[in-house]
Short mmCIF file of C-alpha atoms in Angstrom, two decimals:
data_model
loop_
_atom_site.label_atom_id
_atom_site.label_comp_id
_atom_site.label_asym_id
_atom_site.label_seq_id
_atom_site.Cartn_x
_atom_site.Cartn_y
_atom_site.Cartn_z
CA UNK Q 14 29.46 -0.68 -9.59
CA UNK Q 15 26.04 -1.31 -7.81
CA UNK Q 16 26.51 -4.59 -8.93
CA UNK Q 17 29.58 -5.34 -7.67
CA UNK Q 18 28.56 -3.70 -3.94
CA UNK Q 19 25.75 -5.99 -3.91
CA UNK Q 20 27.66 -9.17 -4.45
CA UNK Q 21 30.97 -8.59 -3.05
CA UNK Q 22 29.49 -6.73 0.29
CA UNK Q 23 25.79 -6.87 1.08
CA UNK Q 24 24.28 -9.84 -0.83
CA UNK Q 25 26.51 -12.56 0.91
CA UNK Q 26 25.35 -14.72 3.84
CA UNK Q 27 28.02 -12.56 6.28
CA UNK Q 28 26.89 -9.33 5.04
CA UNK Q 29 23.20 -9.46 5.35
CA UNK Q 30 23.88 -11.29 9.07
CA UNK Q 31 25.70 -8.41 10.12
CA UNK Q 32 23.24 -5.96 8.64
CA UNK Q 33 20.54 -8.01 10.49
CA UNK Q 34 22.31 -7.38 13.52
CA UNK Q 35 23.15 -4.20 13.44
CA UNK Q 36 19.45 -3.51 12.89
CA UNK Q 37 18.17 -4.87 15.34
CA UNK Q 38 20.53 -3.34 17.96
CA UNK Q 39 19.45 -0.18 16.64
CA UNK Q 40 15.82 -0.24 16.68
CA UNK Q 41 16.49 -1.52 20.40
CA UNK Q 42 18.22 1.09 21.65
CA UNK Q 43 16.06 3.57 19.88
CA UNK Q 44 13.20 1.16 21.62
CA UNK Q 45 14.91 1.37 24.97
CA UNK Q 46 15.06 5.80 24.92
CA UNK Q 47 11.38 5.66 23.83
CA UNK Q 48 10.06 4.33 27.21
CA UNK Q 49 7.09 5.98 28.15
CA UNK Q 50 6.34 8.11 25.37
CA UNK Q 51 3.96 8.24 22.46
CA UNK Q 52 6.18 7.72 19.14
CA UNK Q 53 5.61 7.44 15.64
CA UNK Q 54 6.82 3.70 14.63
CA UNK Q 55 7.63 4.38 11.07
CA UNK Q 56 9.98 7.65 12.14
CA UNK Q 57 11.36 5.51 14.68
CA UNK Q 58 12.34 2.66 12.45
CA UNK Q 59 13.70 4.45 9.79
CA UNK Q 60 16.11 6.31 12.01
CA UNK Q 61 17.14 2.99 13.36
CA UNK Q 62 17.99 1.68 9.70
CA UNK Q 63 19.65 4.42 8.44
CA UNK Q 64 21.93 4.16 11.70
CA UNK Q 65 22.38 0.46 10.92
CA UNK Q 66 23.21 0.94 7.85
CA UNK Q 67 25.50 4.15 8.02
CA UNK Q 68 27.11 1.72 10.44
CA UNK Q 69 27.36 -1.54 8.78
CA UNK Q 70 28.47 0.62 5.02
CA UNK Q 71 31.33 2.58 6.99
CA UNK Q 72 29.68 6.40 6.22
CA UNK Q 73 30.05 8.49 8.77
CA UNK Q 74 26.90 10.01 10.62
CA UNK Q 75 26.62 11.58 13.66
CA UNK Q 76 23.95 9.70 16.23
CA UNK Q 77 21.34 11.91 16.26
CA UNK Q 78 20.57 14.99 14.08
CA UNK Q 79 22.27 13.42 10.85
CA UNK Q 80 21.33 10.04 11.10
CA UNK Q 81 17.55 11.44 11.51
CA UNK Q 82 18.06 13.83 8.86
CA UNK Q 83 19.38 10.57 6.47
CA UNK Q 84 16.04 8.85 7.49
CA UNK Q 85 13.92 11.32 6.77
CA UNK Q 86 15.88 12.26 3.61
CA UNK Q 87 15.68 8.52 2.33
CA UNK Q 88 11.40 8.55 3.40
CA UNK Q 89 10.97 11.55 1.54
CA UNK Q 90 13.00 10.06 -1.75
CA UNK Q 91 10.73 6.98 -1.54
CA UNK Q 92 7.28 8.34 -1.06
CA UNK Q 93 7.82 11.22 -3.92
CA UNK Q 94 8.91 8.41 -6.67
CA UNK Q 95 6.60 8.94 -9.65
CA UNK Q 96 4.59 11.19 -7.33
CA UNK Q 97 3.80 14.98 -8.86
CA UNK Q 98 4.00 18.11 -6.99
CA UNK Q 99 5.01 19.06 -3.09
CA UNK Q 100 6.00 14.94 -2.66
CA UNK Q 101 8.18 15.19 -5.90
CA UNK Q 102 9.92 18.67 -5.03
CA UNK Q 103 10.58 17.25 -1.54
CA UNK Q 104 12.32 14.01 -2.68
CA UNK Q 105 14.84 16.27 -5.12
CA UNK Q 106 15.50 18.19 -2.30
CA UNK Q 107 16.46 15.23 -0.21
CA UNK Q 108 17.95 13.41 -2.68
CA UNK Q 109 20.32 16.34 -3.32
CA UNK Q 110 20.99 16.93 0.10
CA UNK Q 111 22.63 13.78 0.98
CA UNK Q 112 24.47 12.94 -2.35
CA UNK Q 113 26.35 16.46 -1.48
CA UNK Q 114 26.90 14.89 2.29
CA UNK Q 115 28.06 11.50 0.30
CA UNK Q 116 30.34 13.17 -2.53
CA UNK Q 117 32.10 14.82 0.62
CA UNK Q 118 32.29 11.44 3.00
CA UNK Q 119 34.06 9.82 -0.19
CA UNK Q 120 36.24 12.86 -0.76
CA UNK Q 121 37.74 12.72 2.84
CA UNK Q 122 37.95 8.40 2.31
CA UNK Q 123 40.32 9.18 -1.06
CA UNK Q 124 42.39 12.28 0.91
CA UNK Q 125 42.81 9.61 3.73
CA UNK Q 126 42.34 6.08 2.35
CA UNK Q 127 44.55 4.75 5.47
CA UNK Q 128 42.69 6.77 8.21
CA UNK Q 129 38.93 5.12 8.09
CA UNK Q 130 39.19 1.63 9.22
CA UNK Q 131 42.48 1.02 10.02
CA UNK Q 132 43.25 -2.75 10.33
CA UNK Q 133 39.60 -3.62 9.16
CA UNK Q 134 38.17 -5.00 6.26
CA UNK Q 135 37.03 -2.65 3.46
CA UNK Q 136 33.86 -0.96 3.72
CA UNK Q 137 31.32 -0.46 1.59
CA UNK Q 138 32.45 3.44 1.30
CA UNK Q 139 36.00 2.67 1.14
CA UNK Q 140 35.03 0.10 -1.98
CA UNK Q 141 33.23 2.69 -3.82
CA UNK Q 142 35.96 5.49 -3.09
CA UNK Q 143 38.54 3.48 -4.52
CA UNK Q 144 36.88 1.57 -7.22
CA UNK Q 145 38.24 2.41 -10.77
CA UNK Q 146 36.46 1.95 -14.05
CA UNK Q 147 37.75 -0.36 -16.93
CA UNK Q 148 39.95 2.30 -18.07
CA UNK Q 149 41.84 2.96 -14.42
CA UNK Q 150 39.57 6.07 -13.88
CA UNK Q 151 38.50 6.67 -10.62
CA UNK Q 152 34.65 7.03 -9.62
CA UNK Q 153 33.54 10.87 -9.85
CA UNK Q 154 32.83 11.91 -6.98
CA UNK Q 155 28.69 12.58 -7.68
CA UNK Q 156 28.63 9.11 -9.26
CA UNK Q 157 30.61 7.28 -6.12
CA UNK Q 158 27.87 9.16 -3.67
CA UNK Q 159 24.74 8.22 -6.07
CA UNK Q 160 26.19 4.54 -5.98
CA UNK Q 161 26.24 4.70 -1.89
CA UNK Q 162 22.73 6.23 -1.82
CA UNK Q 163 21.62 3.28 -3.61
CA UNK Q 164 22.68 1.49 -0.85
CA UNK Q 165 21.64 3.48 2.02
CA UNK Q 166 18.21 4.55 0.71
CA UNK Q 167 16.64 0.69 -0.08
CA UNK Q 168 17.67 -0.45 3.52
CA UNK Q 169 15.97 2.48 5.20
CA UNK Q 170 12.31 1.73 2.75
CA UNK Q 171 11.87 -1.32 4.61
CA UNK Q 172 10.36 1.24 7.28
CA UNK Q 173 7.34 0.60 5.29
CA UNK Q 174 7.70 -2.67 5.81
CA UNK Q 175 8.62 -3.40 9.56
CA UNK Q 176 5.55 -1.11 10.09
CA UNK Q 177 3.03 -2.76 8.27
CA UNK Q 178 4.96 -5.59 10.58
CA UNK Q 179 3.69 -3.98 13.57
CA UNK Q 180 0.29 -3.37 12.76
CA UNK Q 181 0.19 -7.71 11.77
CA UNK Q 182 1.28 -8.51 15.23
CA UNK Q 183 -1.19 -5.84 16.54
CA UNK Q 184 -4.11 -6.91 14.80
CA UNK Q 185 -3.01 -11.06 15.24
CA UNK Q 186 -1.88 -11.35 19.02
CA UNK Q 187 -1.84 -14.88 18.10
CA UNK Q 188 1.50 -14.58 15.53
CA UNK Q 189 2.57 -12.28 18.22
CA UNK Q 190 2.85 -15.00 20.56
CA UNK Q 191 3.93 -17.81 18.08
CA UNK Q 192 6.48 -15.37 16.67
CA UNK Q 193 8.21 -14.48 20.02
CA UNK Q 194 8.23 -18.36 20.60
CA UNK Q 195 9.18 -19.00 17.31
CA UNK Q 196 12.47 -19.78 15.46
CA UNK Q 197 14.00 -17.98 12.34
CA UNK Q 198 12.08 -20.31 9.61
CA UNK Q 199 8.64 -18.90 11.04
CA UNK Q 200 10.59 -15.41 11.04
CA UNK Q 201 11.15 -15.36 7.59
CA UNK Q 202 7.52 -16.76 6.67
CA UNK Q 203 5.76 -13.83 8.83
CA UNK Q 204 7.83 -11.44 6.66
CA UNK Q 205 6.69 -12.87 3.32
CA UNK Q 206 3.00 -13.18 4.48
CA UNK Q 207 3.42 -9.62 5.86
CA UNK Q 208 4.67 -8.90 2.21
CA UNK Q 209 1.82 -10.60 0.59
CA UNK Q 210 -0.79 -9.04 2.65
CA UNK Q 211 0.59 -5.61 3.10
CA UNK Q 212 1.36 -3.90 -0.61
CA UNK Q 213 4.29 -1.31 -0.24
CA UNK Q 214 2.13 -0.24 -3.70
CA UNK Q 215 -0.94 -1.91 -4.57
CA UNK Q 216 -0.55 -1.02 -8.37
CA UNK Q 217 2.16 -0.45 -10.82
CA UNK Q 218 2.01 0.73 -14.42
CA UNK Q 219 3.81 0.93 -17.51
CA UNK Q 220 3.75 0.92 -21.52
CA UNK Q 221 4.26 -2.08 -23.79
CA UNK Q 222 7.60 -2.18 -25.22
CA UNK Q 223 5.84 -3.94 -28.02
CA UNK Q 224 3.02 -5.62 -29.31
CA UNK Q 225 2.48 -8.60 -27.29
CA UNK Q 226 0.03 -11.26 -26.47
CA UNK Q 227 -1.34 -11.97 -22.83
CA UNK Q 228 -3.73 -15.13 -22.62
CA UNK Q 229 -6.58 -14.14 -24.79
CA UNK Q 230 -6.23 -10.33 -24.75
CA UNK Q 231 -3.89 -8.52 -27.75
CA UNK Q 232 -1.48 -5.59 -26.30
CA UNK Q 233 -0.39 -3.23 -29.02
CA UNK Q 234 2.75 -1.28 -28.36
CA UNK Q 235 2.59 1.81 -26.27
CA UNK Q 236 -0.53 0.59 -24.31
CA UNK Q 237 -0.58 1.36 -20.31
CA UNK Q 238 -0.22 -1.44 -18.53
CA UNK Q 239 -1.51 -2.42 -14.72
CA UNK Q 240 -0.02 -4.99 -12.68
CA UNK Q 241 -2.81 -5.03 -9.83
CA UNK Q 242 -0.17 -5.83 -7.21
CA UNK Q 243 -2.80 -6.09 -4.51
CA UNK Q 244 -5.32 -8.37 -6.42
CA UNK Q 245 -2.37 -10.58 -7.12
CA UNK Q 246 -1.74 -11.21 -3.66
CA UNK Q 247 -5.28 -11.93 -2.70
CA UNK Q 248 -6.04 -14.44 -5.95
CA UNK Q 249 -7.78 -17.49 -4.50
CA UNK Q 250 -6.46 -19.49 -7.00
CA UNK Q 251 -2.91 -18.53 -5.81
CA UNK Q 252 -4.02 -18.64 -2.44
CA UNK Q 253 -6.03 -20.74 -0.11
CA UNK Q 254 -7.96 -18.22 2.03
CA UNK Q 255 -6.26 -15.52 0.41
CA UNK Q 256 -7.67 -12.89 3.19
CA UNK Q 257 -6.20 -15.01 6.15
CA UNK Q 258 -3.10 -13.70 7.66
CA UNK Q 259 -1.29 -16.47 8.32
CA UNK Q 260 2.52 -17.17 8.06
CA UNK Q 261 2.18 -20.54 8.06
CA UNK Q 262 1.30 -21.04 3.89
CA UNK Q 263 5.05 -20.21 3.83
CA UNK Q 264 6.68 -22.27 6.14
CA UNK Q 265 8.90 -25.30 4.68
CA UNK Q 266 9.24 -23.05 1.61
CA UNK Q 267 10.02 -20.06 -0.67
CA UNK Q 268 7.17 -18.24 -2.92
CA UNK Q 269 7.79 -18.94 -6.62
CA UNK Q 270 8.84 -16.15 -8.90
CA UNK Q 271 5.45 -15.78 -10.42
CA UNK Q 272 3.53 -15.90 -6.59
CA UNK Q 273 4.69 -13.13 -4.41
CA UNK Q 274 5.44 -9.77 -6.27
CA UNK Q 275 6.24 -7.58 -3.59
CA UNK Q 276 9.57 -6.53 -5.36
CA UNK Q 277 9.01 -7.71 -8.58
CA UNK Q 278 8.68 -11.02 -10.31
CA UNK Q 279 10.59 -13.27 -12.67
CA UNK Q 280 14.32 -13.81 -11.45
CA UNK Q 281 16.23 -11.42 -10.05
CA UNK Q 282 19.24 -11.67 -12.79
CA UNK Q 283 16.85 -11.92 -15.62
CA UNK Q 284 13.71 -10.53 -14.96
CA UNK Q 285 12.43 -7.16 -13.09
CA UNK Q 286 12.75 -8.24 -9.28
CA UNK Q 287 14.52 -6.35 -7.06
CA UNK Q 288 18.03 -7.73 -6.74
CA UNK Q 289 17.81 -6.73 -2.79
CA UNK Q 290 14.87 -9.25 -2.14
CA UNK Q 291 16.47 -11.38 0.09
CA UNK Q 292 17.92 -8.82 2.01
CA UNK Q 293 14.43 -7.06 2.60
CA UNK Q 294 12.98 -10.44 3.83
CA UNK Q 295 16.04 -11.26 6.47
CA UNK Q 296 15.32 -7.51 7.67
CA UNK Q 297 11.85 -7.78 8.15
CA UNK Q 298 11.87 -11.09 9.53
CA UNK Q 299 14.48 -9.78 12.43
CA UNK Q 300 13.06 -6.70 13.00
CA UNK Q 301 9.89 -8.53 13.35
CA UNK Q 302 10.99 -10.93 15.94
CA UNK Q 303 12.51 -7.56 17.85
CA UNK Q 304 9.29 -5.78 17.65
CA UNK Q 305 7.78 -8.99 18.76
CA UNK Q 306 10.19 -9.22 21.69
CA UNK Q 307 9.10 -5.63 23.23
CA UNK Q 308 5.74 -5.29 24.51
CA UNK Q 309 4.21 -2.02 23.06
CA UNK Q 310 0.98 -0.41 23.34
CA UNK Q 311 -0.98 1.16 20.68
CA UNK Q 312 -3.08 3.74 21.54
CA UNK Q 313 -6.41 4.49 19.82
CA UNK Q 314 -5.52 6.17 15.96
CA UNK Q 315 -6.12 5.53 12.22
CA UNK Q 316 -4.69 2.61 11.53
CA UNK Q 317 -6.83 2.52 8.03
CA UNK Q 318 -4.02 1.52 4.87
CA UNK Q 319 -5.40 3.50 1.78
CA UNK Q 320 -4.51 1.59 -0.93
CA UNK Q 321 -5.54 4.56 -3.09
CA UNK Q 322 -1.78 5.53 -1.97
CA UNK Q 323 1.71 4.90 -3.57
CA UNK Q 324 3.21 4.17 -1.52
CA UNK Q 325 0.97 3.38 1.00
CA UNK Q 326 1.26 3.29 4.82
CA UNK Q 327 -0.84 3.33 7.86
CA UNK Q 328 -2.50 6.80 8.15
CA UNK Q 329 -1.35 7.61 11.85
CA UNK Q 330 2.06 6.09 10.88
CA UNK Q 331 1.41 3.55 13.50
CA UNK Q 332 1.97 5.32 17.11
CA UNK Q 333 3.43 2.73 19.52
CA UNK Q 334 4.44 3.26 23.45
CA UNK Q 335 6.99 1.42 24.95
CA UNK Q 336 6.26 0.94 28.75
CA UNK Q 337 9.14 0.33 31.23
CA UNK Q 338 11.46 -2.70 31.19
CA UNK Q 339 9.74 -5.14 33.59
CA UNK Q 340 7.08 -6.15 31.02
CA UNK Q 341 9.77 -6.97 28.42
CA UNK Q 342 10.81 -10.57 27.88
CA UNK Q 343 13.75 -9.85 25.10
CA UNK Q 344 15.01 -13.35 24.69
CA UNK Q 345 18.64 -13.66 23.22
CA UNK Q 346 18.51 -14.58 19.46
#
């Protein structure tokens, strides 16, 4: 089923345009009733995506307290992921929480199939409501809200993402500048250098499926495994002045399946890389260009990244203030 969402709804050039723009008319507005105040970016954003996506996906939530209670609901399930203790507890909680809200949202679609969208293509709700195994059996109703979480709850993590954004064109006013002169092929390159540069987890770990061989070194079965994300990404023999931020190294072309493991490597259909990739990378590289568009401050904080973190973020969260509208130049895109 997840499978099918992807390619029939999200992971076609319309799909992820119109999730692209629904984001970034979200974190806008959310910019826009900010003015003035001290906010937490990475809040922020994620209640911007998870109204963009509630939006684009066709599942009802209310502006306000239940979109904010989505975001924070997706955060939590993120940062507790192979995480013991209070983190862990907290993402069950969350995680239960809205596939209850879900299993009820697709109960309501099946009562009233002809109510939701009337005259309007399908939604991604309305797809997983009605979808019927290979044996003409409907979706239970846990399984249908599980599959809609596992839309809903990838699009808001790129919070981590967008904010690691922010602190790039806080610490480079430079790629600031070229990115609000910029067009979308210098977009898309600032979000894979922000990806290379800025490790949603520095490390992963696992166990040998079986005895293997890796250049020189012999891996018996069962042995634990790190894939030193980070190091990766700073390799000078993968990259030329590997602690240089600088979008450029990607413009006029896309990292190979073996350079930038952000989400994986190998190929998406064969390998383990996150089937979403593409999606993440037009989302950061619009939201980028929006955050680039709207002159913020950022006070005096902790902006230190542990990398000692999974997954990681800036310590303060990033804390951003909008000022009023006449310092904005939001150019039309």
């Amino acid at each position: 089923v997840r499978k099918e969402l992807f390619t029939t709804h999200l992971m076609t050039p319309d799909g992820v345009r119109a999730l692209g723009r629904l984001a970034r008319e979200h974190w806008l507005r959310t910019a826009d009733g900010l003015r003035g105040e001290d906010v937490v970016l990475f809040d922020e954003m994620a209640v911007a995506l998870a109204g963009a996506v509630c939006e684009w996906s066709g599942v009802p939530c209310a502006p306000g307290g239940e979109v904010r209670q989505l975001a924070q609901d997706c955060v939590a399930m993120v940062d507790g992921f192979a995480t013991p203790g209070p983190r862990h507890w907290k993402a069950r909680r969350a995680r239960s929480r809205q596939e209850d809200a879900l299993a009820r949202a697709v109960d309501n679609v099946r009562r009233d199939p002809d109510a939701s969208r009337p005259g309007k293509e399908s939604s991604v709700l309305e797809a997983v409501a009605a979808h019927r195994d290979a044996d003409g059996s409907p979706l239970d109703t846990h399984t249908a809200a599980v599959e809609l979480l596992n839309v809903l709850r990838p699009t808001v993590a790129i919070t981590w993402f967008t904010t690691f954004a922010a602190h790039a064109l806080h610490r480079f006013p430079a790629v600031r500048d070229e990115l609000r002169r910029a067009d979308g092929a210098y977009a898309r390159a600032f979000a894979h250098e922000v990806r290379r540069c800025y490790p949603f987890v520095p490390f992963v770990c696992g166990l040998a499926a079986r005895d293997l061989r890796f250049g020189a070194q012999d891996v018996p079965e069962g042995t634990l495994v790190l894939l030193d994300v980070a190091g990766h990404h700073r390799d000078p023999d993968l990259w030329p002045e590997p602690d240089r931020f600088d979008p450029r190294r990607f413009l006029g072309r896309e990292p190979g399946p073996g350079e930038l493991i952000a989400q994986g490597g190998g190929n998406a259909r064969t390998g383990h890389r996150c089937p979403g990739e593409d999606i993440t990378v037009h989302l950061l590289a619009t939201l980028a260009q929006a955050l680039a568009d709207v002159q913020f401050d950022v006070p005096e904080q902790d902006l230190g990244i542990p990398v000692t973190r999974i997954p990681t973020r800036p310590r303060s969260g990033m804390t951003v203030r909008v000022p009023a509208r006449s310092t904005d130049r939001v150019p039309v895109r």
